[in-house]
Coordinates of N, CA and C in Angstrom, one line a residue:
M1 N -64.5 29.7 32.9 CA -63.2 29.9 33.5 C -62.4 28.6 33.6
R2 N -61.1 28.7 33.4 CA -60.2 27.5 33.4 C -59.3 27.7 34.6
E3 N -59.1 26.7 35.4 CA -58.1 26.8 36.5 C -56.7 26.7 36.0
L4 N -55.8 27.6 36.6 CA -54.4 27.6 36.2 C -53.6 27.3 37.5
S5 N -52.4 26.8 37.2 CA -51.4 26.7 38.3 C -50.2 27.6 37.9
V6 N -49.4 28.0 38.9 CA -48.2 28.8 38.7 C -47.0 27.9 38.5
V7 N -46.4 28.0 37.3 CA -45.2 27.2 37.0 C -44.1 27.9 37.7
G8 N -44.0 29.3 37.6 CA -43.0 30.0 38.2 C -42.7 31.4 37.5
V9 N -41.7 32.0 38.0 CA -41.3 33.3 37.4 C -39.8 33.1 36.9
R10 N -39.5 34.0 35.9 CA -38.2 34.0 35.3 C -38.0 35.4 34.7
V11 N -36.7 35.7 34.4 CA -36.4 36.9 33.7 C -36.2 36.6 32.2
E12 N -37.0 37.2 31.4 CA -36.9 37.0 29.9 C -35.7 37.8 29.4
L13 N -34.9 37.2 28.6 CA -33.7 37.9 28.0 C -34.0 38.2 26.6
P14 N -33.5 39.2 26.0 CA -32.5 40.1 26.5 C -33.1 41.3 27.2
S15 N -34.4 41.4 27.3 CA -35.1 42.6 27.9 C -35.0 42.7 29.4
N16 N -34.6 41.6 30.1 CA -34.6 41.5 31.5 C -35.9 41.8 32.2
Q17 N -37.0 41.4 31.5 CA -38.3 41.7 32.0 C -38.8 40.4 32.6
P18 N -39.3 40.4 33.9 CA -39.8 39.2 34.5 C -41.1 38.8 33.9
I19 N -41.3 37.5 33.9 CA -42.6 36.9 33.5 C -43.0 35.9 34.5
V20 N -44.3 35.7 34.7 CA -44.9 34.6 35.4 C -45.5 33.7 34.4
L21 N -45.3 32.4 34.5 CA -45.8 31.4 33.6 C -46.8 30.6 34.3
L22 N -48.0 30.6 33.8 CA -49.1 29.8 34.3 C -49.5 28.7 33.4
R23 N -50.1 27.6 33.9 CA -50.4 26.5 33.1 C -51.8 26.0 33.4
E24 N -52.6 25.6 32.4 CA -53.9 25.1 32.7 C -53.8 23.8 33.5
V25 N -54.6 23.7 34.6 CA -54.6 22.5 35.4 C -55.1 21.3 34.6
E26 N -56.1 21.5 33.8 CA -56.7 20.4 32.9 C -56.6 20.9 31.5
G27 N -55.4 20.9 31.0 CA -55.2 21.3 29.6 C -53.7 21.4 29.3
D28 N -53.4 21.9 28.1 CA -52.1 21.9 27.6 C -51.5 23.4 27.4
R29 N -52.4 24.4 27.7 CA -51.9 25.7 27.4 C -51.2 26.4 28.6
Y30 N -50.2 27.2 28.2 CA -49.5 28.0 29.1 C -49.9 29.4 28.9
L31 N -49.9 30.3 30.0 CA -50.2 31.7 29.8 C -49.0 32.5 30.4
P32 N -48.2 33.1 29.6 CA -47.1 33.9 30.1 C -47.6 35.4 30.3
I33 N -47.3 35.9 31.4 CA -47.7 37.3 31.7 C -46.4 38.1 32.1
W34 N -46.1 39.2 31.4 CA -45.0 40.0 31.8 C -45.4 40.8 33.1
I35 N -44.5 40.8 34.1 CA -44.8 41.5 35.3 C -43.6 42.3 35.8
G36 N -43.8 43.0 36.9 CA -42.8 43.9 37.4 C -41.9 43.1 38.3
A37 N -40.7 43.6 38.6 CA -39.7 43.0 39.4 C -40.1 42.7 40.8
V38 N -40.9 43.7 41.4 CA -41.3 43.6 42.8 C -42.3 42.4 42.9
E39 N -43.2 42.3 41.9 CA -44.2 41.2 41.9 C -43.5 39.9 41.7
A40 N -42.5 39.9 40.8 CA -41.8 38.6 40.5 C -41.1 38.1 41.8
T41 N -40.5 39.1 42.5 CA -39.9 38.7 43.8 C -40.9 38.2 44.8
A42 N -42.1 38.8 44.9 CA -43.1 38.4 45.8 C -43.6 37.0 45.5
I43 N -43.8 36.7 44.2 CA -44.2 35.3 43.8 C -43.1 34.3 44.1
A44 N -41.9 34.6 43.7 CA -40.7 33.7 43.9 C -40.5 33.5 45.4
Y45 N -40.6 34.5 46.3 CA -40.5 34.3 47.7 C -41.5 33.2 48.2
E46 N -42.8 33.4 47.8 CA -43.8 32.5 48.3 C -43.6 31.1 47.8
Q47 N -43.2 31.0 46.5 CA -43.0 29.6 45.9 C -41.9 28.9 46.6
Q48 N -40.9 29.7 47.0 CA -39.7 29.1 47.6 C -39.7 29.0 49.2
G49 N -40.8 29.5 49.7 CA -41.0 29.5 51.1 C -40.2 30.5 51.9
V50 N -39.7 31.5 51.2 CA -38.9 32.5 51.9 C -39.8 33.4 52.7
K51 N -39.5 33.6 54.0 CA -40.3 34.5 54.8 C -39.4 35.7 55.2
P52 N -39.8 36.9 54.6 CA -39.0 38.1 54.9 C -39.2 38.5 56.4
A53 N -38.2 39.3 56.9 CA -38.2 39.7 58.3 C -39.5 40.5 58.5
R54 N -39.9 41.4 57.6 CA -41.1 42.2 57.7 C -42.0 41.8 56.6
P55 N -43.3 41.9 56.8 CA -44.3 41.5 55.7 C -44.2 42.3 54.5
L56 N -44.2 41.7 53.3 CA -44.3 42.4 52.0 C -45.8 42.8 51.9
T57 N -46.0 43.7 50.9 CA -47.4 44.2 50.6 C -48.4 43.1 50.5
H58 N -48.0 42.0 49.8 CA -49.0 40.9 49.6 C -49.3 40.2 50.9
D59 N -48.3 40.1 51.8 CA -48.5 39.5 53.1 C -49.4 40.4 53.9
L60 N -49.2 41.7 53.8 CA -50.1 42.6 54.6 C -51.5 42.5 54.1
L61 N -51.7 42.4 52.8 CA -53.1 42.3 52.3 C -53.7 41.0 52.8
R62 N -53.0 39.9 52.8 CA -53.4 38.6 53.3 C -53.9 38.8 54.7
D63 N -53.0 39.4 55.5 CA -53.3 39.6 56.9 C -54.6 40.5 57.2
V64 N -54.7 41.6 56.3 CA -55.9 42.4 56.4 C -57.2 41.7 56.1
L65 N -57.1 40.9 55.0 CA -58.3 40.1 54.7 C -58.7 39.1 55.8
A66 N -57.7 38.5 56.4 CA -57.9 37.6 57.5 C -58.5 38.3 58.7
A67 N -58.0 39.5 59.0 CA -58.5 40.3 60.2 C -59.9 40.7 59.9
L68 N -60.3 41.0 58.7 CA -61.6 41.4 58.4 C -62.6 40.3 58.2
K69 N -62.0 39.0 58.3 CA -62.8 37.8 58.0 C -63.5 37.9 56.6
A70 N -62.6 38.3 55.6 CA -63.1 38.4 54.3 C -62.1 37.6 53.4
P71 N -62.3 36.3 53.3 CA -61.3 35.4 52.6 C -61.3 35.7 51.1
L72 N -60.1 35.5 50.6 CA -60.0 35.5 49.1 C -60.4 34.1 48.6
H73 N -61.5 34.1 47.9 CA -62.0 32.8 47.4 C -61.4 32.4 46.1
A74 N -61.0 33.3 45.2 CA -60.4 33.0 44.0 C -59.8 34.3 43.3
V75 N -59.0 34.1 42.3 CA -58.5 35.1 41.5 C -58.9 34.7 40.1
E76 N -59.5 35.7 39.3 CA -59.9 35.5 38.0 C -59.2 36.5 37.0
I77 N -58.5 35.9 36.1 CA -57.9 36.7 35.0 C -59.0 36.9 34.0
T78 N -59.6 38.1 33.8 CA -60.8 38.2 33.1 C -60.7 38.7 31.7
E79 N -59.7 39.5 31.4 CA -59.6 40.0 30.0 C -58.2 40.5 29.7
L80 N -58.0 40.6 28.4 CA -56.8 41.1 27.8 C -57.1 42.2 26.8
K81 N -56.7 43.4 27.1 CA -57.0 44.6 26.2 C -55.7 45.3 26.0
E82 N -55.4 45.5 24.7 CA -54.2 46.2 24.2 C -53.0 45.7 25.0
N83 N -52.9 44.4 25.0 CA -51.7 43.7 25.6 C -51.6 43.9 27.1
V84 N -52.7 44.3 27.8 CA -52.7 44.4 29.2 C -53.7 43.4 29.8
F85 N -53.3 42.6 30.8 CA -54.2 41.6 31.4 C -54.9 42.3 32.6
Y86 N -56.1 41.9 32.8 CA -56.9 42.4 33.9 C -57.4 41.2 34.8
A87 N -57.5 41.4 36.1 CA -57.9 40.3 37.0 C -58.9 40.9 38.0
D88 N -59.6 40.0 38.6 CA -60.5 40.4 39.8 C -60.1 39.5 40.9
L89 N -60.2 40.0 42.1 CA -60.1 39.3 43.4 C -61.5 39.0 43.8
L90 N -61.9 37.7 44.1 CA -63.2 37.4 44.6 C -63.1 37.2 46.1
I91 N -63.7 38.2 46.8 CA -63.4 38.3 48.3 C -64.8 38.2 49.0
G92 N -64.7 37.5 50.2 CA -65.9 37.5 51.1 C -67.1 37.0 50.4
D93 N -68.2 37.8 50.7 CA -69.5 37.4 50.2 C -69.8 38.1 48.8
G94 N -69.1 37.7 47.8 CA -69.4 38.1 46.4 C -68.8 39.4 46.0
V95 N -67.8 40.0 46.8 CA -67.2 41.2 46.4 C -66.1 41.0 45.4
R96 N -66.1 41.8 44.3 CA -65.1 41.7 43.3 C -64.3 43.0 43.3
V97 N -62.9 42.8 43.3 CA -62.0 43.9 43.3 C -61.1 43.8 42.1
S98 N -61.0 44.8 41.3 CA -60.1 44.8 40.2 C -58.7 44.9 40.7
A99 N -57.8 44.1 40.1 CA -56.4 44.1 40.5 C -55.5 43.6 39.3
R100 N -54.2 43.9 39.4 CA -53.3 43.4 38.4 C -53.1 41.9 38.6
P101 N -53.0 41.2 37.5 CA -52.8 39.7 37.7 C -51.6 39.4 38.5
S102 N -50.5 40.1 38.4 CA -49.3 39.8 39.2 C -49.6 39.9 40.7
D103 N -50.2 41.0 41.1 CA -50.6 41.1 42.5 C -51.6 40.0 43.0
S104 N -52.5 39.8 42.1 CA -53.5 38.8 42.4 C -52.9 37.4 42.6
I105 N -52.0 37.0 41.7 CA -51.3 35.7 41.8 C -50.5 35.7 43.1
A106 N -49.7 36.7 43.4 CA -48.9 36.7 44.6 C -49.8 36.5 45.8
L107 N -51.0 37.2 45.9 CA -51.9 37.0 47.0 C -52.5 35.6 47.0
A108 N -52.9 35.1 45.8 CA -53.5 33.8 45.7 C -52.6 32.7 46.3
L109 N -51.3 32.8 46.0 CA -50.3 31.9 46.4 C -50.2 31.9 48.0
R110 N -50.4 33.1 48.5 CA -50.2 33.2 50.0 C -51.4 32.6 50.8
V111 N -52.6 32.6 50.1 CA -53.8 32.1 50.8 C -54.3 30.8 50.3
G112 N -53.7 30.3 49.2 CA -54.1 29.0 48.7 C -55.3 29.1 47.8
A113 N -55.6 30.3 47.3 CA -56.9 30.5 46.5 C -56.6 30.0 45.1
P114 N -57.6 29.5 44.4 CA -57.4 29.1 43.0 C -57.3 30.3 42.1
I115 N -56.5 30.1 41.0 CA -56.3 31.1 40.0 C -57.1 30.6 38.7
R116 N -58.0 31.4 38.2 CA -58.7 31.0 37.0 C -58.5 32.0 35.9
C117 N -58.8 31.6 34.7 CA -58.7 32.5 33.6 C -59.8 32.3 32.6
A118 N -60.3 33.4 32.1 CA -61.4 33.3 31.1 C -60.9 32.6 29.9
E119 N -61.8 31.8 29.3 CA -61.4 31.0 28.1 C -61.0 31.9 27.0
Q120 N -61.6 33.1 26.8 CA -61.3 34.0 25.8 C -59.8 34.5 25.9
V121 N -59.4 34.8 27.1 CA -58.0 35.2 27.4 C -57.1 34.1 27.0
L122 N -57.4 32.9 27.4 CA -56.5 31.7 27.1 C -56.5 31.5 25.6
S123 N -57.6 31.7 24.9 CA -57.6 31.5 23.5 C -56.8 32.5 22.8
E124 N -56.8 33.7 23.3 CA -56.0 34.8 22.7 C -54.5 34.8 23.0
A125 N -54.2 34.5 24.3 CA -52.8 34.7 24.7 C -52.1 33.4 25.2
G126 N -52.9 32.3 25.3 CA -52.3 31.0 25.7 C -51.5 30.4 24.6
I127 N -50.5 29.7 25.0 CA -49.6 29.0 24.1 C -49.6 27.5 24.4
V128 N -49.5 26.7 23.4 CA -49.3 25.3 23.6 C -47.8 25.0 23.3
I129 N -47.2 24.3 24.2 CA -45.8 24.0 24.0 C -45.7 22.6 23.4
P130 N -45.2 22.5 22.2 CA -45.1 21.1 21.6 C -44.2 20.2 22.5
D131 N -44.4 18.9 22.3 CA -43.7 17.9 23.1 C -42.2 18.1 23.0
E132 N -41.6 18.5 21.9 CA -40.2 18.6 21.8 C -39.7 19.8 22.6
Q133 N -40.6 20.7 22.9 CA -40.2 21.9 23.7 C -40.5 21.6 25.2
E134 N -41.1 20.5 25.6 CA -41.3 20.2 27.0 C -40.0 20.2 27.8
D135 N -38.9 19.8 27.2 CA -37.6 19.8 27.9 C -37.3 21.3 28.3
E136 N -37.7 22.2 27.5 CA -37.4 23.6 27.8 C -38.2 24.0 29.1
V137 N -39.4 23.5 29.2 CA -40.2 23.7 30.4 C -39.6 23.1 31.6
E138 N -39.0 21.9 31.4 CA -38.3 21.2 32.5 C -37.1 22.0 32.9
K139 N -36.4 22.5 31.9 CA -35.2 23.4 32.2 C -35.7 24.6 33.0
F140 N -36.8 25.2 32.6 CA -37.4 26.3 33.3 C -37.7 25.9 34.8
R141 N -38.3 24.8 35.0 CA -38.5 24.3 36.4 C -37.2 24.2 37.2
E142 N -36.2 23.6 36.5 CA -34.9 23.5 37.2 C -34.3 24.8 37.5
F143 N -34.5 25.8 36.6 CA -34.0 27.1 36.8 C -34.8 27.7 38.1
L144 N -36.1 27.5 38.2 CA -36.8 28.0 39.3 C -36.4 27.4 40.6
E145 N -35.9 26.2 40.6 CA -35.4 25.6 41.8 C -34.1 26.2 42.3
Q146 N -33.4 26.9 41.4 CA -32.1 27.4 41.7 C -32.1 29.0 41.8
V147 N -33.1 29.6 41.2 CA -33.1 31.1 41.2 C -33.5 31.6 42.6
R148 N -33.0 32.7 43.0 CA -33.3 33.3 44.3 C -34.1 34.6 44.0
P149 N -35.0 34.9 44.9 CA -35.8 36.1 44.8 C -34.9 37.4 44.5
E150 N -33.8 37.4 45.1 CA -32.9 38.6 45.0 C -32.5 38.8 43.5
D151 N -32.5 37.7 42.7 CA -32.2 37.8 41.3 C -33.1 38.7 40.5
F152 N -34.3 39.0 41.1 CA -35.3 39.8 40.4 C -35.2 41.3 40.8
A153 N -34.4 41.6 41.8 CA -34.2 43.0 42.3 C -33.6 43.8 41.2
G154 N -34.3 44.7 40.6 CA -33.8 45.5 39.5 C -32.5 46.1 39.7

């Protein structure tokens, strides 16, 4: 497993489909995952420190895990089958729960849990961005600083 960090979310044009972009902590590969608008909003809210008046679903799950004293230890993106990513939540004393990567990432950000990815998934779906395209990544980061979670509301 390779540890990843969340670069951010954006809307891919012209399809208007949100993606979350992850990057290897110790490596050069990026992992783009297409996600739903609700999950994109949840990830963007957490990255930007936006606290909604009422808890979102991922906030609720964080609070339930805390109340049950079952911490989320890590998120693992385990496989890619037919262009669908699969992930597991590693909870408490060795419990694994299957979950969508987008929900898993939103929850991991809320509790500070590491996000890991199987090498096979990174080999298959990871991309290396050449140096000349690094400015595009920088533009993406600048975009993330200006985008609001409401921009993802379908």
